[in-house]
PDB file of C-alpha atoms and ligand atoms in Angstrom:
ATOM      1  CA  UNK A   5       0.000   0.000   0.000  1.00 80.00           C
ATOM      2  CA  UNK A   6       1.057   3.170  -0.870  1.00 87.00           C
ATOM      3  CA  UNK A   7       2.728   5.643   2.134  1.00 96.00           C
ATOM      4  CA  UNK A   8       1.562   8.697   2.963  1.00 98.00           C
ATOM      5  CA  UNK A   9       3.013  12.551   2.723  1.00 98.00           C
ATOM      6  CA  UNK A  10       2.958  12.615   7.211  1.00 98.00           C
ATOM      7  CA  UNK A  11       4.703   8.764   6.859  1.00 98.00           C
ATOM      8  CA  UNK A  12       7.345  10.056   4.344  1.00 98.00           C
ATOM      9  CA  UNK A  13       7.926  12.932   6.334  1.00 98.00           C
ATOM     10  CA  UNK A  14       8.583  10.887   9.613  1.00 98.00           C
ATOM     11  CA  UNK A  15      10.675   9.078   7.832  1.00 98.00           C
ATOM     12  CA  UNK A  16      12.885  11.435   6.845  1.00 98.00           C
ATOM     13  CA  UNK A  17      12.465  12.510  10.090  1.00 98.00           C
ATOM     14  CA  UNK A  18      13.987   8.407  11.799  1.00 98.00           C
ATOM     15  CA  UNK A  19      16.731   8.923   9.017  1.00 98.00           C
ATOM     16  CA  UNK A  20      18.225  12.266   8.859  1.00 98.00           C
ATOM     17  CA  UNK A  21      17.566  13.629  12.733  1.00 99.00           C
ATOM     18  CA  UNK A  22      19.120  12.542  15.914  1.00 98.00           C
ATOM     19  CA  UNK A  23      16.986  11.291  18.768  1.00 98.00           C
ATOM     20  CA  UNK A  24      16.759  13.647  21.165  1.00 98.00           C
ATOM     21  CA  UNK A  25      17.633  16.425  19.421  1.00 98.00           C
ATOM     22  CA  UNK A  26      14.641  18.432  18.674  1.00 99.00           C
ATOM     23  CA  UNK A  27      16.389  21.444  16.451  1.00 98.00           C
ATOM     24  CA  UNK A  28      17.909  18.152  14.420  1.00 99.00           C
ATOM     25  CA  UNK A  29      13.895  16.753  13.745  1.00 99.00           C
ATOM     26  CA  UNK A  30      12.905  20.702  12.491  1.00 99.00           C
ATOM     27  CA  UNK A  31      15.578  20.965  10.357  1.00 98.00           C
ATOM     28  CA  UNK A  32      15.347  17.574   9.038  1.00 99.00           C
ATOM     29  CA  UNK A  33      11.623  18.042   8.344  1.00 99.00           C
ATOM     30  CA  UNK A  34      12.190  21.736   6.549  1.00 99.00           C
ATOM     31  CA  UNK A  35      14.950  19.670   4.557  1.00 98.00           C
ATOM     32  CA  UNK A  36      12.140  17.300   3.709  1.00 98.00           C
ATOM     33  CA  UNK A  37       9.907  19.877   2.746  1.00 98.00           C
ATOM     34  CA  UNK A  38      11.958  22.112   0.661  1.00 98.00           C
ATOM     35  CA  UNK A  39      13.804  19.462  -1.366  1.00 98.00           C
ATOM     36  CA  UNK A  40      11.257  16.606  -1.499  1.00 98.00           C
ATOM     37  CA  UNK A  41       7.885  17.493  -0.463  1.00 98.00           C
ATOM     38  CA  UNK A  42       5.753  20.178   0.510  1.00 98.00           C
ATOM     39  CA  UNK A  43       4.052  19.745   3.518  1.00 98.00           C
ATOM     40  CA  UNK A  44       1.809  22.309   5.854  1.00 98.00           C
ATOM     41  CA  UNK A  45       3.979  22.702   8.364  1.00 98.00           C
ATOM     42  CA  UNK A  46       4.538  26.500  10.199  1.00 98.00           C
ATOM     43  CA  UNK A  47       8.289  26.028   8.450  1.00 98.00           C
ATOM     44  CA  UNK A  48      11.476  28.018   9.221  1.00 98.00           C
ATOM     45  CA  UNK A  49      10.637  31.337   8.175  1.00 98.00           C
ATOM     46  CA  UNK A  50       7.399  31.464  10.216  1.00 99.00           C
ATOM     47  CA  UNK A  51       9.235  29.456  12.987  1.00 99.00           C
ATOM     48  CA  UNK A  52      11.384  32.110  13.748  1.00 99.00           C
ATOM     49  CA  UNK A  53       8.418  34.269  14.541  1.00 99.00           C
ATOM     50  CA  UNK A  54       6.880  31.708  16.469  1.00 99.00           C
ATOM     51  CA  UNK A  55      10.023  31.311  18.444  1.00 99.00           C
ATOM     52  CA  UNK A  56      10.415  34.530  19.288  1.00 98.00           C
ATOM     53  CA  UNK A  57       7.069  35.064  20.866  1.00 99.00           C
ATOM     54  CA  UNK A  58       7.248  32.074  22.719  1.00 98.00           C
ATOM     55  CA  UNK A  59      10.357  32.787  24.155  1.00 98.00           C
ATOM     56  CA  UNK A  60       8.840  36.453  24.426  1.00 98.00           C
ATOM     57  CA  UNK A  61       5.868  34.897  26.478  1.00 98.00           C
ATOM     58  CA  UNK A  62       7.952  32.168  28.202  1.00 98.00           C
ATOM     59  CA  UNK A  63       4.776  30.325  28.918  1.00 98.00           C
ATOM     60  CA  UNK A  64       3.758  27.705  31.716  1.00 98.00           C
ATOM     61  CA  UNK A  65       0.762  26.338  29.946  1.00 98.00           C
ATOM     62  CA  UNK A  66       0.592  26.244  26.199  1.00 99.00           C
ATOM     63  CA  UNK A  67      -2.362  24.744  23.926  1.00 99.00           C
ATOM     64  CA  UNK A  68      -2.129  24.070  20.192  1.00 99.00           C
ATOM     65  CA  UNK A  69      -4.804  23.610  18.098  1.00 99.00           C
ATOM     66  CA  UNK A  70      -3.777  21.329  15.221  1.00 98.00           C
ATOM     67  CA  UNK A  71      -0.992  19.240  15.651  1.00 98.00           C
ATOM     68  CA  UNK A  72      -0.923  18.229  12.115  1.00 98.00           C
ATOM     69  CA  UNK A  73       2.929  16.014  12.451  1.00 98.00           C
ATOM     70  CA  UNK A  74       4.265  17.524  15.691  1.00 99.00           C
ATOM     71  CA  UNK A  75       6.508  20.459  14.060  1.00 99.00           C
ATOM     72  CA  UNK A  76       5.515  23.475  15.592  1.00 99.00           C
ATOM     73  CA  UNK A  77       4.840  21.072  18.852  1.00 99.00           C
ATOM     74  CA  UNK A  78       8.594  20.423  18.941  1.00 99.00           C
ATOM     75  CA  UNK A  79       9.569  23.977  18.202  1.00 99.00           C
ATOM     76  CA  UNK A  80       7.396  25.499  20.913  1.00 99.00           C
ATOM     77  CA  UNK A  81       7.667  22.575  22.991  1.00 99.00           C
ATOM     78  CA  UNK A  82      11.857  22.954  23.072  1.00 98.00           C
ATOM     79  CA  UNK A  83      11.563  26.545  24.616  1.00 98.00           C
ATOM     80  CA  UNK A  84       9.514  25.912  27.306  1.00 98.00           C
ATOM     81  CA  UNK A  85      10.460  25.991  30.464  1.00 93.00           C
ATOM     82  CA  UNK A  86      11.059  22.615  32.917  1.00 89.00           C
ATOM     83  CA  UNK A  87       7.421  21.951  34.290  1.00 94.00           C
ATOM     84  CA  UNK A  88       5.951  23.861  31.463  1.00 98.00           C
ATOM     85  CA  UNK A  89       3.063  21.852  29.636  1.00 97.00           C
ATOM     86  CA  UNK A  90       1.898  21.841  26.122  1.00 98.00           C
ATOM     87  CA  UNK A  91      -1.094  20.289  24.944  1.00 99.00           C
ATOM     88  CA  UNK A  92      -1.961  19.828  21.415  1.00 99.00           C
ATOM     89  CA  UNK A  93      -5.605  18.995  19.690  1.00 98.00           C
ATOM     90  CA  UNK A  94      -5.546  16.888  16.308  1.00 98.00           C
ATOM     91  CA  UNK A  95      -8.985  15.961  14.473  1.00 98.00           C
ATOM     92  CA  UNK A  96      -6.993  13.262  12.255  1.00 98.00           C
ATOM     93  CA  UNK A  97      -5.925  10.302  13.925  1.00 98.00           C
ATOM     94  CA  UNK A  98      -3.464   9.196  11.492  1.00 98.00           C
ATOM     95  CA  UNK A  99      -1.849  13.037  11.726  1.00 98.00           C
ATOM     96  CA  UNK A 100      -1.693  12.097  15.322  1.00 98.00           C
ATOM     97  CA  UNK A 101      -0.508   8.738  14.813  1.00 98.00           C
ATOM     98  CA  UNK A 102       2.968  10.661  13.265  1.00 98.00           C
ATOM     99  CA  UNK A 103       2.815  13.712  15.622  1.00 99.00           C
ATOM    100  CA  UNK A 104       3.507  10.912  17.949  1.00 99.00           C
ATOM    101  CA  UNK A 105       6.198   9.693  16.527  1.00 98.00           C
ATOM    102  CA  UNK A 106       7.493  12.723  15.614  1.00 99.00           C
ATOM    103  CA  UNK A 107       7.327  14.497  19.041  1.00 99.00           C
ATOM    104  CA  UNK A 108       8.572  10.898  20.976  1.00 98.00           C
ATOM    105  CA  UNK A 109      12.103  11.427  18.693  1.00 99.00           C
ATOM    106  CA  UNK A 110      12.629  14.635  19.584  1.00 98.00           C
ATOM    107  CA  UNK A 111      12.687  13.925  23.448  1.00 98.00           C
ATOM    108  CA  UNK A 112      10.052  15.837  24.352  1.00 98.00           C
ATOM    109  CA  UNK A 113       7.249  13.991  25.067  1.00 97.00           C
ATOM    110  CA  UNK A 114       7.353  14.923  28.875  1.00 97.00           C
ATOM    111  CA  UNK A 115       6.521  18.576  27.962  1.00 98.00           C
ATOM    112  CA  UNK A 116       3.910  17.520  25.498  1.00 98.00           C
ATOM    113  CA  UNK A 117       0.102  15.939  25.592  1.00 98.00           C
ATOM    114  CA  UNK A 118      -1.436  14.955  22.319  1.00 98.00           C
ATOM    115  CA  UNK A 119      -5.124  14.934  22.682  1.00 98.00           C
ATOM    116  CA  UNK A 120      -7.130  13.418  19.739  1.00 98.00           C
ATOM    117  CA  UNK A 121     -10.345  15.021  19.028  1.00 98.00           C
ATOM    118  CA  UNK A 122     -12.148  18.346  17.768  1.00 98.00           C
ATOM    119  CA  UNK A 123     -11.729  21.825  18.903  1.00 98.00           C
ATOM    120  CA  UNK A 124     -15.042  22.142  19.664  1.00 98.00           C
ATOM    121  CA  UNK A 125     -15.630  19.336  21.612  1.00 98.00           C
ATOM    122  CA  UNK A 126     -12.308  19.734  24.128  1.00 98.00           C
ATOM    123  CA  UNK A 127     -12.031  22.695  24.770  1.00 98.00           C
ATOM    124  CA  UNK A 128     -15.287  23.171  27.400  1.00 98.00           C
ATOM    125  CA  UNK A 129     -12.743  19.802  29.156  1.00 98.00           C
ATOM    126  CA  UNK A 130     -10.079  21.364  29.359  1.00 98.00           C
ATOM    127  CA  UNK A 131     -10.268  22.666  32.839  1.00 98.00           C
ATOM    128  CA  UNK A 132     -12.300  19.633  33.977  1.00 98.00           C
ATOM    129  CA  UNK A 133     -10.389  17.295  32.663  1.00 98.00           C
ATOM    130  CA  UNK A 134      -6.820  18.687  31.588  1.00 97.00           C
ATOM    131  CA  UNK A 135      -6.665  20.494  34.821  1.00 97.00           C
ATOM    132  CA  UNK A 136      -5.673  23.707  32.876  1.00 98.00           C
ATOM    133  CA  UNK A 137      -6.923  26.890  34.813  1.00 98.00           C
ATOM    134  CA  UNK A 138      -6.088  29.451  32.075  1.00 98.00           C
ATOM    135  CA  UNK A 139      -3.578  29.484  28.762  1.00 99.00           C
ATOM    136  CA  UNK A 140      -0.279  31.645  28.331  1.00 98.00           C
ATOM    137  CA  UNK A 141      -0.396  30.998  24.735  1.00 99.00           C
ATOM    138  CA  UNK A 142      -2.969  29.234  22.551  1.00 99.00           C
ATOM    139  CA  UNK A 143      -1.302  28.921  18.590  1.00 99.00           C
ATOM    140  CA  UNK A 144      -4.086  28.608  16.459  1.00 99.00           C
ATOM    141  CA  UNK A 145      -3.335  26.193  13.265  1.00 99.00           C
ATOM    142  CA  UNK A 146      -5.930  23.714  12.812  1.00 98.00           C
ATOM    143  CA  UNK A 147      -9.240  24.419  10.213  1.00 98.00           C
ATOM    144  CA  UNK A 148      -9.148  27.944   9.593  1.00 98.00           C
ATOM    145  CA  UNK A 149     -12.850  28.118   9.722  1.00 98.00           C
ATOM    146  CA  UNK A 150     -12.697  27.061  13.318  1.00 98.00           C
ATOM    147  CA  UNK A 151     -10.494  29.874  14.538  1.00 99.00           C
ATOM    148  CA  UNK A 152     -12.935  32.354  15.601  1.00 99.00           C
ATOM    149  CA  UNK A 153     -15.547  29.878  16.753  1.00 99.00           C
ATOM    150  CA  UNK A 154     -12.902  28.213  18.845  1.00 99.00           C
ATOM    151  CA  UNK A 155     -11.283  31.613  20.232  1.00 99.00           C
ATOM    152  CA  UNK A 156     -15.042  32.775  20.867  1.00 98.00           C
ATOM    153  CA  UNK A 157     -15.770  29.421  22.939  1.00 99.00           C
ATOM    154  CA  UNK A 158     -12.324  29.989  24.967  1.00 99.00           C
ATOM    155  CA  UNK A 159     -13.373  33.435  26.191  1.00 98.00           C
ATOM    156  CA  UNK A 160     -17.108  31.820  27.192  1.00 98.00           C
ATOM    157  CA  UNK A 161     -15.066  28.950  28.899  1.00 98.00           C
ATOM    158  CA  UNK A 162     -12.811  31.325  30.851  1.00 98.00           C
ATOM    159  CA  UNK A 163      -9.703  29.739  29.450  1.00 99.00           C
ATOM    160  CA  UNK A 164      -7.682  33.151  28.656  1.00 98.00           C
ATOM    161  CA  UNK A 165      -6.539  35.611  31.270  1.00 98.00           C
ATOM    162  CA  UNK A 166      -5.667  39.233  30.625  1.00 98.00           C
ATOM    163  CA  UNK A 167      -2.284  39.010  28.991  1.00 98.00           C
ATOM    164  CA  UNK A 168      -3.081  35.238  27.199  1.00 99.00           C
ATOM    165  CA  UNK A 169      -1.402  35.291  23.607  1.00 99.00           C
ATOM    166  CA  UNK A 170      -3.637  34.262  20.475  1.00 99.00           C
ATOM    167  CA  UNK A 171      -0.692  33.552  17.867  1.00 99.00           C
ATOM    168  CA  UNK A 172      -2.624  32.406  14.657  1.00 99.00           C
ATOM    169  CA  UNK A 173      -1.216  30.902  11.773  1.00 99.00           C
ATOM    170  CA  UNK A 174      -2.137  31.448   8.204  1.00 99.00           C
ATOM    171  CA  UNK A 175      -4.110  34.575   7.692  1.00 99.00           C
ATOM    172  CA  UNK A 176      -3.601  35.528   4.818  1.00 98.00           C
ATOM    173  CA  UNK A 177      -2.750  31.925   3.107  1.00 98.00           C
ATOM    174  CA  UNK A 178      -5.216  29.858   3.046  1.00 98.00           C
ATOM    175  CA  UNK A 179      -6.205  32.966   5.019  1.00 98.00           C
ATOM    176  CA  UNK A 180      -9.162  33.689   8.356  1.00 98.00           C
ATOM    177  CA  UNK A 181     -10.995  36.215   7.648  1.00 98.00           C
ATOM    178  CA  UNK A 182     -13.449  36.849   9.898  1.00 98.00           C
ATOM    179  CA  UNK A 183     -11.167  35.646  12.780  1.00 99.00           C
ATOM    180  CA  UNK A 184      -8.685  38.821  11.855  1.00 98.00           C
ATOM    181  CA  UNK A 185     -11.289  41.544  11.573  1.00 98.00           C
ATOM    182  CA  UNK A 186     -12.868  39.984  14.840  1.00 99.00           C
ATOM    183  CA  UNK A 187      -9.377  40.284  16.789  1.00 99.00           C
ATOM    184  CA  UNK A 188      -8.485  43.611  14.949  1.00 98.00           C
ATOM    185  CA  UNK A 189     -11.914  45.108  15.952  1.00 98.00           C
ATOM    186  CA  UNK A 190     -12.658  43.880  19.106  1.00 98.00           C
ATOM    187  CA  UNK A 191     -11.761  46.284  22.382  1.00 98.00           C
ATOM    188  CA  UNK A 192     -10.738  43.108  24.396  1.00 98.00           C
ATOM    189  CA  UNK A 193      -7.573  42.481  22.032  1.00 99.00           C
ATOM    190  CA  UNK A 194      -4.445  44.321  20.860  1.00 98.00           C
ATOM    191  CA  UNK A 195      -3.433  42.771  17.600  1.00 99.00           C
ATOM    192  CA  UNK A 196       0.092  42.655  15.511  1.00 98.00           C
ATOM    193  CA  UNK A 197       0.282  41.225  12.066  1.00 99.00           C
ATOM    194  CA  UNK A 198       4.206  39.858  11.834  1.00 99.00           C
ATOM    195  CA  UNK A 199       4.375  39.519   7.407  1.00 98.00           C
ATOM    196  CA  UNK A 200       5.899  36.793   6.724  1.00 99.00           C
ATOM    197  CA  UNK A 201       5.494  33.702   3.471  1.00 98.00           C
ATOM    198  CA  UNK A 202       3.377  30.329   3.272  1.00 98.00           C
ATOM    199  CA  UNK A 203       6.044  28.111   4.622  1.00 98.00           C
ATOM    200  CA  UNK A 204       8.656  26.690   2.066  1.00 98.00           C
ATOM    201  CA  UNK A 205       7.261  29.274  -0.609  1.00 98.00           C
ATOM    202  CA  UNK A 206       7.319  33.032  -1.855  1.00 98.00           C
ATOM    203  CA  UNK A 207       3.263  33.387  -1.381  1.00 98.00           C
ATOM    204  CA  UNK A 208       2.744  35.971   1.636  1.00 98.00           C
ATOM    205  CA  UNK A 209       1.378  35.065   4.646  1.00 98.00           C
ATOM    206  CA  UNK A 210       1.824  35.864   8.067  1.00 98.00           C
ATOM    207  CA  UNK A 211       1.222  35.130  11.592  1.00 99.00           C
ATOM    208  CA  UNK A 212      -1.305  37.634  14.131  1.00 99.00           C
ATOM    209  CA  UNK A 213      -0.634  37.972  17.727  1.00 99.00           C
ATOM    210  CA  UNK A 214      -3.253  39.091  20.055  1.00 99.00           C
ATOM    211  CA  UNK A 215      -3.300  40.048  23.532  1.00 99.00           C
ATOM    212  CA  UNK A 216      -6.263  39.309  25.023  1.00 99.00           C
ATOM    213  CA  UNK A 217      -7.273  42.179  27.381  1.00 98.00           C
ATOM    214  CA  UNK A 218      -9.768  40.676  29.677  1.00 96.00           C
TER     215      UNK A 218
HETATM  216  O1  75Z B   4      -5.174  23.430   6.708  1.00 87.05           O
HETATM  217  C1  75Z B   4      -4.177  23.784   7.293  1.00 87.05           C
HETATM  218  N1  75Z B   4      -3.956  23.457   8.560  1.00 87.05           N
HETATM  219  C2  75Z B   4      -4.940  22.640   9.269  1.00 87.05           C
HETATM  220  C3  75Z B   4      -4.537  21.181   9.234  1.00 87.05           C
HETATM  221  C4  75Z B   4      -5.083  20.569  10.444  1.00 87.05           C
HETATM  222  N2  75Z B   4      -4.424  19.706  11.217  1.00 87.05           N
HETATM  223  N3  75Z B   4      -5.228  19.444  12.238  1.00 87.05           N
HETATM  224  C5  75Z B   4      -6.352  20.129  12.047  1.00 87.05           C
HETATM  225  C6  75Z B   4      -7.440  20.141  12.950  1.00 87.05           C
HETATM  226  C7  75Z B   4      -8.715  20.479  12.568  1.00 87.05           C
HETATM  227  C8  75Z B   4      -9.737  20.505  13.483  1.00 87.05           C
HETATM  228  C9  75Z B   4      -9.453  20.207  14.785  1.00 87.05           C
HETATM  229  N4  75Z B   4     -10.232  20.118  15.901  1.00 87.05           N
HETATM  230  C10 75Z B   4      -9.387  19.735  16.903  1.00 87.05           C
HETATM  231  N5  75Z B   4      -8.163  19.585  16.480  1.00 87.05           N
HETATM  232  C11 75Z B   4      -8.169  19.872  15.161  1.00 87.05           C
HETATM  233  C12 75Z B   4      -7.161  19.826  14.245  1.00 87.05           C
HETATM  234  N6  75Z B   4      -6.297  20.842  10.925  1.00 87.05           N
HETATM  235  C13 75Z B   4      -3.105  24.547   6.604  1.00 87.05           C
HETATM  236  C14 75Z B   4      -3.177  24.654   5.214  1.00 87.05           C
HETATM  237  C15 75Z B   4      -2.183  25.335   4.502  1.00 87.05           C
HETATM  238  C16 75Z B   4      -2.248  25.446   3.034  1.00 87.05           C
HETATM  239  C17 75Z B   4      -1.836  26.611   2.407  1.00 87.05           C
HETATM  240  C18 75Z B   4      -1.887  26.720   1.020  1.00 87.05           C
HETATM  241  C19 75Z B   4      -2.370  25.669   0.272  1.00 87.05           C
HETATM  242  F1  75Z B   4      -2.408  25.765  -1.068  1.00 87.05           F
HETATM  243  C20 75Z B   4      -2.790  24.502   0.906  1.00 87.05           C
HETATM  244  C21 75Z B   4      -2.735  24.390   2.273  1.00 87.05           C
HETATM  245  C22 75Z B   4      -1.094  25.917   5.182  1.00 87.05           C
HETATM  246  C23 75Z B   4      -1.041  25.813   6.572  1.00 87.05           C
HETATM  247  O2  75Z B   4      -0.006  26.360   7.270  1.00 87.05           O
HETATM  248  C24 75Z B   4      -2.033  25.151   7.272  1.00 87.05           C
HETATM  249  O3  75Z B   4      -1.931  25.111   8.644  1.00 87.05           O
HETATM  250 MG1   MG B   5      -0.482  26.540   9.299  1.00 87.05          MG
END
């Protein structure tokens, strides 16, 4: 039976990275990506970005929504501090089937829960059942019709705290919409667009981080 793109990619992943080295498994899936493959990863370019506001943020409690194969997991996940958790949501099981293997050869499965399921449907648990009181930073890139439902049904679950980061991928390419004029408009967030290019290509895109105000 024929492989698919997330098994070829953790494959280059088990032959060009070294476990438990988690800036070895990025660059080995960007290599992947840029020379074989492309593949919807947040990439290197957009990385950077994301690095920097993490480390900016230096969060305790992290959530991801779409894991897609554990990239931007391991990237945020490798700045966090010890005791610092990350969970990540993923709708497909078979993305989540990789992610796993992905995020288990970087080392950094301690820092890291991988929660199968949709958006919708875990985020009223979180608190209940994750024991999460309120999020640092949430990155939003899963189903980019689902980020302002999803950001709308963390303020109503009392999941974000004044200061909380929204860092969103993709909007411009594919592009959300009505999630940026919501967090552009809205009094109870301070928005930046950071201009950056759909990973592993010259098409713009960019990330947007929001503080949310309370
Ligand atoms: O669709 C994307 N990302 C979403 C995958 C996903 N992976 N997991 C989910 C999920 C969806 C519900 C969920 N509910 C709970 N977890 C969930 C997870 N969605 C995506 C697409 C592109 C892209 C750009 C240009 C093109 F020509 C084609 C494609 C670029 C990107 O950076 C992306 O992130
Ligand atoms: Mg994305």
């Amino acid at each position: 039976t024929q492989s698919t793109r997330p098994q070829r990619l953790l494959s280059a992943v088990q032959k060009n990275a070294t476990r438990g080295d988690p800036c070895s498994v990025v660059k080995a899936i960007d290599q992947f990506c840029r020379s074989k493959e492309w593949a919807m990863n947040v990439g290197d370019e957009k990385g950077c970005i994301l690095d920097s506001v993490v480390s900016e943020v230096n969060p305790t409690t992290v959530l991801e929504l779409g894991t897609y194969c554990g990239y931007s997991t391991v990237r945020i996940a490798n700045l966090l501090p010890p005791h610092a958790k990350l969970i990540t949501l993923e709708f497909n099981p078979d993305f989540a089937a990789i992610a796993r293997q992905v995020i288990a050869w970087s080392g950094l499965e301690e820092k890291v829960q991988l929660v199968e399921g949709a958006s919708g449907d875990l985020i009223p648990k979180m608190k209940e059942d994750f024991g999460v009181k309120t999020f640092d930073l949430v990155f939003l890139d899963h189903w980019k019709d689902r980020y302002l439902p999803d950001t709308k049904l963390m303020e109503a679950c009392g999941l974000l705290r004044k200061g909380s980061i929204l860092l969103a991928d993709n909007v411009i390419c594919p592009g959300t919409p009505d999630y940026l004029e919501y967090v552009r408009s809205s009094p109870r967030y301070e928005s930046q667009y950071f201009k950056s290019h759909l990973e592993y290509t010259k098409v713009e895109d960019g990330l947007e981080k929001s503080v949310f105000l309370g």
